[in-house]
Amino acid sequence: MKLISKYLIFVLLCFYPTITYSQIKENDKENNKEKNVEDKIYLSPENDYLKDTSSTNRFQGKNIDDVYKKLKGSKSSIVRNFANIILISGDPSIKDIDEEKKEEIHLSENYFKDFEGLIIDSIEIVNKDIYFEEDSMSTGSWLERTVDLLHIQTRKRVIEKYLMFKVGDTVDPLKLSTNEFVLRDLSFISSAYILLKYSDQGGVIVSVFTRDKWTIAVAGELGDYPYLSLYDENFLGTGDKLSISYLHPAKCQKIGGRAEYVARNILGTFIDGRAEIGVGENNRRLNGSLYRRYLYPGDDFWHVGGGYTEKGDGLLTMDSTFYTSYVEASASYGKTFKINPRDESMFLYGEIGAATKRYNKAIETTEYLNPNYYDYSVTGIRVGIAKQNFFQGNMIYGYGNIEDIPYGFKFELTTGWGYSPQAKHYFYYGCQARYGFYKEKVGFFDFTLKGYIKHTLEQDKWQMGSVELVGKYFSPLHEIGKGYYIRNFINVSHTQGINRLYGEREALAFVSPNARIRGITTPIERLGNIRTVVNMESVIFSPLYLLHFRFAGFVWADAGWLGDDGLFWKNKMCLATGVGIRIKNERIIINNLEIRLGYAIKKYPERGYSIFGISNESRLNINTYEPDRVGEYDYR
């Protein structure tokens, strides 16, 4: 009872600010009559408050007079037009914005609907450096000016290649909102907007605004697999990625190196190409692939790739490392079809794919041991129906920039057949159902249920199955003080194995991205086939702004159950809680710097607990509802 009492008290403290400050002022009904969702969001200094109250004025600023004058006085005609679009025409003095500090989460398509069906007469592109005076409330420090001087700006034609429309097309709200997401999703772009205004010819002028991000960074790690990597996500301003790594694994006599090049959006086809080469002991690899992702209903999507890899695998079940090598190849093709003229965001899709893998060196395998290391050849097909839209918000998984959060639904069925020397001939079956939505003044919900199982023909057995349920939630943003805002997050994950075999990746641990307990590692003695994890976090966004670095504190609690009992609460439980701080600059490529303090209320007796941790991992985001690559489900 004492343990339960402590936990309940913590949960109440963690979510007390949301309960206390849940009352939010409503906007003028006329300004929001077409809005389905709303929220209160503080934006970055260059665009402090977003208000979608008219089709031609998308953004308004806090110190709007100064920003307006800078933009209007720009030598660039495109920037002057940008000022007319994002700022209110006529008197630029907006006195009630500071008082209201009001923000909405809104549907991305709403802004474009007033222009639907009009002809695109011209397209203007405003491509700016990392720091530039026209979008800032200050003239910029010497450090910012130096960074801009050293940075190679993204070439204009690179942005042009990412546009999904051209002059002469009609305005398609879904396509333009999707295009905004595509631009903001680019790793070398800090922020992006698509803005419209009426032209003299009766059509529209489309202005595309993007700002670069500092994309050169160094990454490294110490331990059994030390490495040092230098990479650029926007090599020479081309939008491509180049990465060069130095590796010196423990117990290896020779050092190693690896180089990777990713050519993005080749010739404007939205096809990405990737090539990787590695040299050195236990780091030999030569891999390549071409991939086109789904973007818009009616598109096709496909991938083809393969290569040779020799590397060390960390074996969880043996707490050791095994060096393995293999060759692999895979290919798939999918097509989407619009099914509802009134709702173009809904689509059917079908996909077929094949893959093969052959190990030259692997750990011992038998009919029931280490199926993760089987040689295999598989062919699969998948059909599904999905709907995907986006709403725009802020301070969800980022800190200052506008974020596109996908919502909708997806239901798909997968089946395939394959052969391996150990399992012989088999069929596999899978299904997935997912639904996400935003409820005004309640928050965002996302639920996923998927299952998978194999049927071996020679043994006539159903085995290697799994069922996974994942639920994600985040609350509306609430003000708890002048400039301070809070948002709460909950993640629930339950995974259950069905007739699993033995060996590596046939048992679960707290290692999945959706099922981690901070500070706790799973000992070999505690692996199981049933795992349940609950992660709760309250994030407090502060107004502190230092050289474009933002700061957010967080209070967290993680609980997990792992074992083999069908009633998950009867399995061994772990419980930890703590506080931390995250530091993020959204104009540079480096992820969050996270500093965490924690205390294990209940842990495994076989292992200690990591009270203090520093990491640069990015926070988990909401996945899109687009079709994934056809294949077997991962179980870990």
XYZ file of C-alpha atoms in Angstrom:
636
model
C 0.000 0.000 0.000
C 2.881 2.399 0.762
C 4.275 1.877 -2.746
C 0.891 2.487 -4.363
C 0.336 5.585 -2.218
C 3.710 7.045 -3.229
C 2.944 6.418 -6.874
C -0.521 8.000 -6.736
C 0.849 11.061 -4.959
C 3.494 11.467 -7.646
C 0.952 11.176 -10.458
C -1.223 13.851 -8.835
C 1.773 16.165 -8.465
C 2.848 15.469 -12.021
C -0.530 16.365 -13.509
C -1.649 18.988 -10.943
C -0.745 21.945 -13.200
C -3.034 20.643 -15.945
C -5.943 20.265 -13.532
C -5.336 23.708 -12.019
C -4.807 25.655 -15.220
C -7.165 23.854 -17.568
C -9.446 26.893 -18.039
C -8.570 28.643 -21.320
C -10.194 31.739 -22.787
C -12.173 31.109 -25.956
C -11.479 32.987 -29.167
C -13.972 35.189 -30.889
C -16.595 32.766 -32.266
C -16.510 34.387 -35.716
C -12.755 33.929 -36.011
C -13.022 30.245 -35.098
C -16.255 29.141 -36.743
C -14.321 27.000 -39.257
C -11.763 25.672 -36.761
C -12.157 22.136 -35.449
C -9.432 22.256 -32.835
C -7.625 24.939 -30.853
C -4.762 25.255 -28.422
C -2.623 27.858 -26.725
C 0.881 27.945 -28.147
C 3.875 30.236 -27.810
C 5.940 30.438 -30.963
C 9.472 31.473 -31.729
C 10.495 35.158 -31.500
C 10.432 35.719 -35.241
C 6.780 34.572 -35.454
C 5.521 34.856 -31.892
C 1.863 34.118 -32.414
C 0.106 32.228 -35.162
C -3.456 33.286 -35.980
C -5.324 31.854 -38.931
C -8.133 34.419 -38.919
C -7.991 35.251 -42.607
C -6.819 33.562 -45.761
C -4.171 36.177 -46.505
C -2.743 36.829 -43.033
C -1.284 33.681 -41.588
C 1.216 34.927 -39.055
C 1.360 37.833 -36.643
C 4.205 38.889 -34.397
C 4.447 40.027 -30.781
C 6.511 43.164 -31.481
C 4.778 43.437 -34.787
C 5.645 47.076 -35.552
C 9.403 46.466 -35.694
C 9.139 43.235 -37.643
C 6.667 44.757 -40.091
C 8.913 47.758 -40.796
C 11.968 45.532 -41.349
C 10.169 43.284 -43.771
C 8.424 46.120 -45.602
C 11.750 47.926 -45.994
C 13.547 44.942 -47.466
C 15.304 45.356 -50.800
C 13.856 42.029 -51.928
C 10.425 42.215 -53.585
C 9.726 38.647 -52.483
C 10.416 39.523 -48.843
C 8.162 42.589 -49.138
C 5.401 40.361 -50.516
C 6.087 37.950 -47.674
C 5.513 40.842 -45.252
C 2.174 41.649 -46.849
C 1.099 38.027 -46.519
C 2.158 37.270 -42.958
C 1.282 40.644 -41.418
C -2.017 42.478 -41.214
C -2.613 45.038 -43.957
C -3.120 48.679 -42.979
C -2.415 49.511 -39.348
C 0.150 46.970 -38.091
C -0.411 47.795 -34.419
C -1.984 44.806 -32.687
C -2.381 45.640 -29.007
C -4.482 42.712 -27.884
C -2.023 40.004 -28.924
C 0.245 40.560 -25.926
C -2.728 40.540 -23.579
C -4.407 37.464 -25.003
C -1.273 35.398 -25.707
C -3.711 33.193 -27.541
C -2.856 30.391 -29.901
C -4.701 27.760 -31.812
C -3.914 24.306 -33.012
C -5.577 24.310 -36.407
C -6.079 22.034 -39.367
C -3.406 22.586 -42.000
C -5.843 22.507 -44.918
C -8.116 25.254 -43.578
C -5.828 28.061 -44.661
C -5.746 26.839 -48.276
C -9.465 26.094 -48.649
C -10.403 29.706 -49.429
C -8.202 29.450 -52.535
C -9.307 25.972 -53.610
C -9.666 25.581 -57.387
C -7.921 28.848 -58.305
C -5.126 28.775 -60.864
C -1.535 29.184 -59.629
C -0.269 32.123 -61.694
C 3.233 32.332 -60.230
C 5.478 30.803 -57.566
C 7.968 32.790 -55.504
C 10.594 31.154 -53.311
C 12.125 32.908 -50.303
C 15.102 30.864 -49.171
C 16.946 32.364 -46.193
C 20.047 31.572 -44.182
C 20.093 30.263 -40.582
C 20.031 33.761 -39.078
C 18.847 36.756 -41.054
C 17.715 40.189 -40.002
C 14.403 40.275 -41.830
C 12.784 37.606 -39.614
C 14.359 38.609 -36.312
C 13.565 41.203 -33.669
C 17.277 41.945 -33.293
C 20.028 42.853 -35.728
C 21.875 39.629 -34.940
C 25.001 39.003 -32.918
C 28.495 38.625 -34.330
C 28.211 34.883 -33.681
C 25.031 34.640 -35.768
C 26.593 36.631 -38.577
C 29.677 34.383 -38.472
C 27.556 31.246 -38.624
C 25.708 32.581 -41.667
C 29.040 33.455 -43.281
C 30.398 29.918 -42.802
C 27.180 28.181 -43.764
C 26.599 27.104 -47.367
C 23.018 28.079 -48.064
C 20.594 25.602 -49.626
C 20.385 26.135 -53.342
C 17.124 27.529 -54.616
C 16.649 24.699 -57.105
C 16.789 22.223 -54.211
C 13.677 23.827 -52.705
C 12.040 23.936 -56.150
C 12.488 20.166 -56.494
C 10.442 19.594 -53.339
C 7.379 21.458 -54.595
C 4.445 19.179 -55.427
C 2.768 21.786 -57.654
C 3.669 24.030 -60.587
C 2.438 27.137 -62.370
C -0.876 26.400 -64.084
C -2.064 23.876 -61.481
C -5.163 24.555 -59.428
C -4.902 24.993 -55.663
C -5.348 21.630 -53.919
C -5.580 22.204 -50.122
C -4.507 18.649 -49.235
C -1.530 18.755 -51.581
C -0.334 22.132 -50.301
C -0.689 21.168 -46.632
C 1.165 17.912 -47.380
C 3.860 19.890 -49.170
C 4.321 22.094 -46.094
C 4.824 18.946 -44.015
C 7.335 17.592 -46.541
C 9.361 20.821 -46.435
C 9.323 21.087 -42.645
C 10.245 17.414 -42.380
C 13.538 17.955 -44.219
C 16.491 17.571 -41.874
C 18.273 20.612 -43.329
C 15.303 23.004 -43.052
C 14.560 24.803 -39.792
C 11.136 26.154 -40.746
C 8.960 26.417 -43.851
C 5.645 28.005 -44.860
C 3.548 28.093 -48.007
C 1.610 31.349 -48.288
C -0.990 32.433 -50.837
C -2.389 35.748 -52.055
C -4.678 36.719 -54.925
C -3.058 37.775 -58.165
C -4.187 40.511 -60.543
C -5.132 37.829 -63.083
C -7.737 36.284 -60.772
C -5.559 33.406 -59.688
C -3.089 33.129 -56.829
C 0.549 33.838 -56.168
C 2.232 31.126 -54.101
C 5.103 32.225 -51.853
C 7.264 29.456 -50.415
C 9.363 30.535 -47.440
C 12.136 28.354 -45.984
C 14.921 28.922 -43.479
C 18.083 26.823 -43.360
C 19.456 24.879 -40.432
C 23.092 24.410 -39.418
C 23.617 20.829 -40.556
C 27.253 19.974 -39.786
C 27.739 18.033 -36.571
C 29.981 15.552 -34.796
C 28.676 12.459 -33.024
C 30.540 9.875 -30.988
C 30.381 7.263 -28.309
C 32.724 5.535 -25.869
C 32.523 1.918 -24.704
C 32.826 -1.445 -26.447
C 31.958 0.141 -29.789
C 33.615 3.581 -29.767
C 33.193 5.730 -32.836
C 33.551 9.297 -34.014
C 31.392 10.549 -36.858
C 31.380 13.787 -38.843
C 28.304 14.392 -40.968
C 26.561 17.082 -42.985
C 22.826 16.782 -43.692
C 23.047 19.446 -46.416
C 26.316 18.735 -48.209
C 27.426 21.814 -50.179
C 23.838 23.093 -50.118
C 22.531 20.205 -52.244
C 20.167 18.734 -49.646
C 22.161 15.487 -49.681
C 23.790 13.839 -46.663
C 27.451 12.867 -46.264
C 28.717 11.007 -43.211
C 32.248 9.819 -42.433
C 32.945 7.708 -39.335
C 35.978 6.390 -37.509
C 35.483 3.135 -35.578
C 37.743 1.152 -33.260
C 35.682 -1.676 -31.696
C 37.052 -3.344 -28.594
C 39.060 -6.559 -29.150
C 39.719 -5.611 -32.787
C 43.292 -5.284 -33.975
C 42.473 -2.961 -36.843
C 40.604 0.297 -36.859
C 37.684 0.809 -39.194
C 35.953 3.502 -41.135
C 32.603 4.032 -42.764
C 31.233 6.491 -45.320
C 27.611 7.069 -46.251
C 26.053 9.249 -48.910
C 22.318 9.901 -49.249
C 21.139 11.587 -52.458
C 17.714 13.054 -51.683
C 14.921 13.715 -54.162
C 16.900 12.750 -57.246
C 15.899 14.962 -60.204
C 12.762 16.055 -58.359
C 11.253 12.546 -58.449
C 11.095 12.245 -54.623
C 13.358 9.202 -54.961
C 16.130 8.939 -52.374
C 19.302 6.982 -53.028
C 21.657 5.692 -50.352
C 25.166 4.205 -50.621
C 27.339 2.967 -47.735
C 30.829 1.509 -47.613
C 32.777 0.289 -44.587
C 36.320 -0.985 -44.157
C 38.281 -2.465 -41.287
C 38.019 -5.522 -39.104
C 34.380 -6.534 -38.516
C 33.158 -3.402 -40.209
C 33.119 -4.464 -43.833
C 30.016 -3.420 -45.660
C 28.797 -2.367 -49.064
C 25.114 -1.456 -49.241
C 22.869 0.594 -51.464
C 19.193 1.359 -51.974
C 16.669 3.464 -53.852
C 13.428 4.451 -52.160
C 10.315 6.464 -52.970
C 7.960 7.075 -50.055
C 4.234 7.672 -50.181
C 3.314 11.364 -50.253
C -0.147 11.932 -51.744
C -3.172 9.763 -52.660
C -2.695 8.385 -56.166
C 1.090 8.136 -55.812
C 3.105 4.967 -56.077
C 5.833 4.050 -53.603
C 8.603 1.500 -53.852
C 12.073 0.492 -52.771
C 14.923 -1.699 -53.968
C 18.152 -2.402 -52.128
C 20.724 -4.858 -50.893
C 24.350 -5.460 -50.061
C 26.900 -7.165 -47.848
C 27.408 -6.487 -44.135
C 29.886 -7.766 -41.570
C 29.467 -6.395 -38.056
C 29.202 -7.172 -34.377
C 25.752 -7.900 -32.921
C 25.113 -7.254 -29.259
C 23.343 -10.370 -27.943
C 20.945 -9.501 -25.156
C 20.186 -13.097 -24.159
C 23.888 -13.911 -23.789
C 25.122 -10.496 -22.642
C 27.898 -10.745 -25.211
C 28.853 -9.817 -28.762
C 28.845 -12.034 -31.825
C 30.386 -11.022 -35.140
C 28.184 -11.942 -38.045
C 28.111 -11.374 -41.799
C 25.362 -11.682 -44.387
C 24.157 -10.688 -47.841
C 20.633 -9.428 -48.403
C 18.374 -8.023 -51.092
C 14.804 -6.725 -51.099
C 12.332 -4.949 -53.347
C 8.713 -3.823 -53.129
C 6.182 -1.800 -55.090
C 2.968 -0.172 -53.884
C 0.212 1.954 -55.339
C -2.433 4.200 -53.737
C -5.916 4.965 -55.045
C -8.298 7.800 -54.170
C -11.688 6.450 -53.124
C -13.730 9.453 -51.960
C -14.018 12.588 -54.149
C -15.293 14.528 -51.126
C -12.333 13.532 -48.979
C -9.137 13.170 -50.972
C -7.122 12.373 -47.857
C -8.675 8.870 -47.770
C -7.087 6.211 -49.961
C -6.730 2.492 -50.634
C -3.312 0.960 -51.121
C -1.780 -2.316 -52.183
C 1.804 -3.495 -52.139
C 3.852 -6.539 -53.093
C 7.419 -7.230 -52.029
C 10.141 -9.861 -51.786
C 13.296 -10.239 -49.715
C 16.126 -12.708 -49.209
C 18.925 -12.973 -46.662
C 21.873 -15.377 -46.465
C 24.273 -15.600 -43.542
C 27.920 -16.380 -44.174
C 28.564 -16.387 -40.444
C 25.912 -16.566 -37.741
C 25.296 -18.009 -34.306
C 23.936 -21.529 -33.925
C 20.453 -22.070 -35.329
C 18.056 -25.019 -35.197
C 14.385 -25.595 -35.869
C 13.552 -23.850 -32.572
C 16.680 -21.804 -31.785
C 17.625 -18.278 -32.902
C 15.107 -17.791 -35.728
C 16.313 -14.194 -36.023
C 19.430 -15.598 -37.737
C 17.683 -17.936 -40.196
C 18.482 -17.755 -43.868
C 15.220 -16.979 -45.625
C 13.412 -15.984 -48.793
C 9.975 -14.380 -48.482
C 7.333 -12.825 -50.698
C 4.483 -10.788 -49.256
C 1.459 -8.715 -50.209
C -0.458 -6.096 -48.279
C -3.692 -4.180 -48.748
C -5.078 -1.389 -46.633
C -7.196 1.713 -46.320
C -5.943 4.915 -44.713
C -6.725 8.565 -44.154
C -4.107 11.134 -43.232
C -4.362 14.839 -42.470
C -2.217 17.223 -40.451
C -2.830 19.846 -37.833
C -0.258 22.427 -36.927
C 0.848 23.223 -33.414
C 3.854 24.126 -31.325
C 5.647 22.958 -28.177
C 4.601 19.360 -28.701
C 7.771 17.511 -29.637
C 9.658 20.679 -30.569
C 10.278 23.959 -28.783
C 9.761 26.950 -31.056
C 8.946 25.983 -34.629
C 5.579 25.023 -36.029
C 5.014 21.262 -35.996
C 2.841 19.127 -38.261
C 1.062 16.395 -36.318
C -0.569 13.646 -38.433
C -3.990 12.278 -37.551
C -6.407 9.886 -39.251
C -6.724 6.130 -39.418
C -5.156 3.086 -41.054
C -6.259 -0.527 -41.371
C -4.186 -3.070 -43.263
C -3.840 -6.808 -43.803
C -0.575 -8.541 -44.670
C 0.170 -12.060 -45.777
C 3.200 -13.782 -47.247
C 4.959 -17.026 -47.788
C 8.563 -17.993 -47.294
C 11.197 -20.652 -46.868
C 14.154 -21.148 -44.547
C 16.316 -24.266 -44.084
C 15.297 -24.478 -40.424
C 11.550 -23.706 -40.527
C 11.049 -25.041 -44.079
C 7.954 -23.651 -45.821
C 5.703 -21.265 -43.936
C 3.005 -18.625 -44.323
C 2.765 -15.479 -42.240
C -0.229 -13.266 -41.510
C -0.470 -9.819 -40.007
C -2.911 -6.994 -39.430
C -2.709 -3.460 -38.111
C -5.349 -0.971 -37.013
C -4.544 2.596 -36.025
C -6.600 5.657 -35.176
C -5.533 9.146 -34.126
C -7.572 12.249 -33.361
C -7.488 15.556 -31.502
C -10.295 16.432 -29.095
C -10.641 20.126 -28.352
C -9.565 21.040 -24.786
C -8.877 17.352 -24.072
C -5.831 16.555 -26.182
C -4.478 14.248 -28.866
C -4.939 10.461 -28.850
C -3.247 7.842 -31.022
C -3.957 4.096 -30.720
C -2.272 1.250 -32.593
C -3.107 -2.469 -32.465
C -1.163 -4.931 -34.555
C -0.713 -8.674 -34.623
C 1.449 -11.160 -36.475
C 1.905 -14.955 -36.608
C 3.568 -17.686 -38.705
C 2.235 -21.084 -39.735
C 4.840 -23.730 -40.621
C 3.590 -26.282 -43.119
C 5.855 -29.257 -42.338
C 5.312 -29.031 -38.569
C 1.731 -27.687 -38.951
C 2.335 -25.258 -36.083
C 1.324 -21.686 -35.346
C 4.332 -19.945 -33.809
C 6.463 -16.810 -33.555
C 3.373 -14.626 -33.126
C 2.981 -11.309 -31.340
C 0.308 -8.817 -30.390
C 1.164 -5.192 -29.659
C -1.015 -2.363 -28.381
C 0.364 1.173 -28.179
C -1.490 4.246 -26.966
C -0.122 7.789 -27.036
C -1.618 10.965 -25.610
C -0.633 14.568 -25.132
C -2.699 17.265 -23.482
C -3.457 20.805 -24.654
C -0.870 23.431 -23.783
C -1.672 25.441 -20.654
C -0.148 28.610 -19.260
C 1.068 28.272 -15.664
C 2.785 31.624 -15.321
C 4.033 34.502 -17.407
C 5.749 32.858 -20.344
C 5.647 29.335 -18.848
C 3.555 26.601 -20.437
C 2.953 22.958 -19.589
C 1.935 19.942 -21.645
C 1.474 16.373 -20.412
C 2.362 13.163 -22.252
C 1.336 9.545 -21.639
C 2.602 6.495 -23.529
C 1.212 2.986 -22.869
C 2.649 -0.092 -24.571
C 1.712 -3.751 -24.193
C 3.455 -6.523 -26.144
C 2.702 -10.220 -25.874
C 4.457 -13.082 -27.628
C 2.561 -16.116 -28.945
C 4.373 -19.472 -29.145
C 7.776 -17.851 -29.358
C 10.870 -19.973 -29.912
C 14.224 -19.669 -28.125
C 17.267 -17.499 -28.578
C 18.066 -13.926 -29.513
C 15.069 -11.555 -30.015
C 12.651 -14.285 -28.941
C 12.297 -12.673 -25.523
C 11.395 -9.102 -24.632
C 13.301 -6.499 -22.643
C 12.924 -2.775 -21.957
C 14.661 -1.835 -25.214
C 11.889 -1.003 -27.687
C 11.486 2.729 -28.502
C 7.915 2.526 -27.186
C 8.827 0.483 -24.108
C 11.737 1.931 -22.176
C 12.155 2.646 -18.479
C 14.627 5.421 -17.911
C 17.642 4.390 -15.875
C 16.777 0.671 -15.783
C 18.359 -2.057 -17.905
C 16.893 -5.536 -18.138
C 19.068 -8.354 -16.740
C 19.159 -11.651 -18.624
C 17.373 -13.375 -15.757
C 14.319 -11.132 -16.202
C 13.583 -11.455 -19.920
C 10.032 -12.481 -20.778
C 7.363 -12.731 -23.457
C 4.844 -10.318 -21.937
C 5.763 -6.674 -21.414
C 3.727 -3.662 -20.337
C 5.161 -0.160 -19.987
C 3.582 3.137 -18.928
C 5.534 6.382 -19.441
C 4.218 9.678 -18.069
C 5.807 13.063 -18.453
C 4.914 16.688 -17.771
C 7.006 19.151 -19.784
C 7.271 22.782 -18.707
C 8.402 25.094 -21.507
C 10.191 28.165 -20.234
C 10.447 31.607 -21.886
C 14.236 31.520 -21.463
C 15.843 32.124 -24.834
C 19.644 32.207 -25.089
C 21.373 32.355 -28.481
C 18.367 30.510 -29.967
C 18.648 27.777 -27.334
C 15.395 26.952 -25.545
C 14.950 25.212 -22.209
C 12.241 22.871 -20.973
C 12.040 21.113 -17.629
C 10.230 17.827 -17.223
C 8.916 15.581 -14.473
C 8.558 11.923 -15.359
C 7.451 8.526 -14.105
C 7.976 5.149 -15.815
C 6.433 1.829 -14.781
C 7.038 -1.548 -16.421
C 6.044 -5.192 -16.003
C 8.011 -7.992 -17.648
C 7.567 -11.762 -17.451
C 5.519 -14.667 -18.774
C 2.306 -14.436 -16.752
C -0.789 -13.721 -18.862
C -1.958 -11.260 -16.191
C 0.696 -8.605 -16.695
C 0.359 -7.094 -13.210
C 1.579 -10.398 -11.753
C 4.898 -10.073 -13.576
C 7.955 -8.401 -12.066
C 7.431 -4.658 -11.793
C 9.888 -1.763 -12.145
C 9.039 1.802 -11.167
C 11.174 4.919 -11.495
C 10.575 8.642 -11.328
C 12.581 11.822 -11.595
C 13.129 15.258 -13.092
C 15.234 16.662 -15.878
C 15.905 19.456 -18.324
C 16.105 19.520 -22.111
C 18.012 22.098 -24.130
C 17.285 22.532 -27.815
C 18.264 24.870 -30.615
C 15.990 24.200 -33.568
C 18.294 26.005 -35.962
C 21.017 23.383 -35.641
C 20.932 19.685 -36.505
C 21.869 18.354 -33.052
C 19.047 16.691 -31.104
C 17.923 17.572 -27.589
C 20.560 17.684 -24.893
C 18.791 15.913 -22.046
C 20.003 15.914 -18.434
C 18.043 13.497 -16.258
C 17.932 12.741 -12.523
C 15.970 9.720 -11.341
C 15.128 7.472 -8.445
C 14.096 3.824 -8.695
C 11.160 3.201 -6.377
C 11.204 -0.442 -7.416
C 13.870 -2.180 -9.517
C 15.453 -5.511 -10.279
C 17.679 -6.745 -7.461
C 20.174 -8.128 -10.003
C 20.983 -4.702 -11.426
C 21.685 -1.228 -10.156
C 19.993 1.968 -11.265
C 21.352 4.855 -13.306
C 20.453 7.873 -11.175
C 22.026 10.425 -13.536
C 22.024 10.457 -17.309
C 22.987 12.748 -20.201
C 21.903 11.980 -23.746
C 21.199 13.685 -27.067
C 18.337 11.449 -28.135
C 15.393 13.071 -29.874
C 11.962 12.713 -28.332
C 9.630 10.177 -29.906
C 7.290 11.715 -32.435
C 3.910 10.596 -33.761
C 4.403 8.416 -36.850
C 2.572 9.237 -40.057
C -0.285 7.090 -41.378
C 1.411 6.429 -44.681
C 2.029 2.798 -45.758
C 5.161 1.162 -44.378
C 7.434 -1.151 -46.310
C 5.898 -4.606 -46.717
C 7.565 -7.258 -44.562
C 7.528 -9.160 -41.301
C 6.947 -7.353 -38.005
C 9.844 -6.753 -35.668
C 9.631 -8.284 -32.185
C 11.875 -6.804 -29.534
